Amino acid sequence: MALSNSVRDGVRDREIALEQEHLDRVYRRLEEKLDEAEFVLNDAAKRVQVGTPGALAERDAQVFRAGIHLNRLNSEFEDFLFGRVDLLAGQDAERGPDGALTSTEPAGDAVGPDGRAAVAETLHIGRLGVLDADYAPLVIDWRAPAAAPFYRATPKEPGRVVRRRVIRSRGRRVLGVEDDLLRPELRVTLDGEELSVVGDGALMAALGRARGHTMRDIVSSIQAEQDVVIRAPAGGVTEVTGGPGTGKTAVALHRAAYLLYQDRRRYAGGILVVSPTPLLVAYTEGVLPSLGEEGQVAIRAVGSLVDGLAADTYDEPAVARVKGSLRMVKVLRNAARGVLEGPAPGAGGGAEALRVVAFGRTLRLDAAELADVRRAALSGTAPVNLLRPRARRLLLDALWAKLGRERALTDPELARQERAAFDEDVTTEPEFLDFLAAWWPPLTPLAVLAALAQERRLARWARRVLSPGEVRLVARSLRRLTGGARAGAPGTLSVHDVALLDELRVLLGPPPVTTVRRIDPLDQLTGLDEVTTFADRHLGGRRDYREREAERTEYAHVIVDEAQDLTPMQWRMVGRRGTQATWTVVGDPAQSSWTDPQEAARARDEALRSRSRRRFTLTTNYRNPAEIADLARRVLALAAPGTPFPAAVRTTGAHPRFAAATEESLGGAVRAEVTRLLAEVDGTVGVVVAMDRREQAATWLDGLGERAVALGSLEAKGLEYDATVVVAPSGIAAESAAGMRVLYVALTRATQRLSVLSTPADDPDADGVPALLR
Ligand SMILES: Nc1ncnc2c1ncn2[C@@H]1O[C@H](COP(=O)(O)OP(=O)(O)OP(=O)(O)O)[C@@H](O)[C@H]1O
């Protein structure tokens, strides 16, 4: 029998009041805990002057724990408490560490023959576990095993759950509740009264909310298939695929929080989340703090993985295609060794011949002899910077041979002493030191990368690897670096350059740390300038090295978001950061902007090595309403034929809108459409254009406010907007060999409305529908 509105409202108000009571109890308990934590801190501070080292260490540990507690309790969670499950009696009465019954299946007699049952246990689920003074659970941490039924229970497999409730609260006030009945066939009582049910569809309520510029956590509405991924065991590699909007990014972030909860000690080694763009980093980085996790997780764009760099410019597709390819490994290997020939980076020349005075004789090595020495030094496999001491030794050998003393010295001990004196003599000569600094300077990755800008040299290093056309493209793209590199600054690095720099970092090794030479006062009179220059150079190198040592380059767990977009070179870079790690890799091949998926798959396998793989597929699209999904599916059929499209979970009744404009009127048309959409939706409007229209598109939106943003096709990765305007789709599709997949990404960003604006190049029909989408 349908309930009247007033009865329904009465039930709702009563249930809200009940949840409010519980929330009040939770906050009272939190305040007690806060007082305790403050007491511990004050107490520890009082004991600061006294005590043995052991007591002081214990005090530090206490302060540390209390500090963490305080921080977390002080954070203003929007909805600290968000869920509740009412459960039947379990098969046994065992309780876990959080105080909840551990049994997942109901007892045989939990349901009477007449379909009557009683709730035996009620659990509230929140962002943090809270026990009352008697250690009974007031709130279960969402990541605890006892919370799993809240996410996993379905009408088909309800386990012990009879009712699942999502509680909406802000600060200390409960605003609403939404219930799901998992066993509607039963007549269930709670404290002697029939179980009431309020509202319908917590998930729909969550999905219908307007989007802002930052992602929200989904902790109150994680779906069963997502929960399985979040809680999958940590070992090996967890691979997750799924179409647009299936929650891959959300799941990946919640998994990071889950892993930390599960094994905080292990993940003290850090969790790295690799994201394709700085925009997606900015969009997602609030999620973990909202789950109570900060500090241990680094979310980094793939262009910011090398510390101190933050590249966000893109090479044109033809250049990116070469720079991202594994062929660059060979080129960089050649460059790392070959760069010492010819004008060495960072050195002012003067390394064509060596002339030193030792033992009263002037000794010379000419260009050919020096080339032989260099070749011999480079025959080792060690990183180039680490070969420098060997090169220095070989130079001394060559000079010693010139002196011709070897044969004259028959007594080995005398020979050894004289050789040592010779070495000392030569290596304190400013000429020798300056020569060495110019002939074999400590190499930095940036300097070597900048050397690739010289087409002739690059052609030599890329012989039989890159075509002349490719050499030209790469050299030209790196020319913008050369000014910056000379000044010691990174210049304008592209996202793809960063992976090359990381490769070079390994090929070159750290610049050598030399002991600063003790300076003879006489030397100071004669060669002060040179000595200072030399020391400066080396100290500079040392500083770099120390900085690099300080950065974290290895993580305990690596999460790769939008994994389909990593180029092979980027896989190598990411792989180096998790050689001992466990991994979670999420992505959707149909959205890949990389042109050679097979090569990327090879590099990915190499990065993940032989670790065991656990594979999951997410199947429901929570972002796009069916009307938008239908259009996107048409492009998917062109972009990645045969790929299943995830089922959209909502409909809005609003179909995509189409309009056509000329190139001249395009800006005005986009502006008008955005204005209209801003009035139709509460949240954000994103305008997606081909990469080369980005700057132009920003001007179209001038003065429309912060809710409207323009972005290039590659920047749209992973983001979402309430409404999206996709501009000139055929231009996006033609950007690269992967253009159709990039267009597919653009068409799947909207949560409410999608408009497509065509230019004549899109060949629109009379309704403005471009040829590609008909
Ligand atoms: N269980 C859920 N409850 C509420 N919202 C959800 C749920 N799952 C996903 N969403 C929402 O759906 C949207 C898409 O999620 P997300 O960005 O994680 O998907 P994705 O698979 O990474 O998408 P894409 O591949 O297109 O980048 C987000 O707004 C997310 O908050």
Coordinates of C-alpha atoms in Angstrom, one line a residue, residues 52 62 102 165 208 221 225 240 244 248 282 306 310 326 341 484 585 616 662:
T52 CA 66.2 8.5 30.1
Q62 CA 53.3 9.4 22.0
T102 CA 32.7 -11.2 11.8
R165 CA 21.2 3.3 4.7
G208 CA 22.6 13.9 -9.9
S221 CA 28.0 5.0 -2.6
E225 CA 32.0 -4.3 -8.4
V240 CA 41.4 -2.6 -13.8
P244 CA 34.5 6.1 -19.5
K248 CA 38.4 3.8 -12.4
A282 CA 44.4 19.2 -9.4
V306 CA 61.3 13.9 -12.0
A310 CA 56.8 20.3 -13.9
L326 CA 61.5 2.8 -27.2
E341 CA 83.0 14.2 -28.4
G484 CA 67.6 27.4 -20.8
V585 CA 47.0 -0.1 -13.0
F616 CA 39.0 -6.6 -13.1
T662 CA 31.8 29.1 -39.9

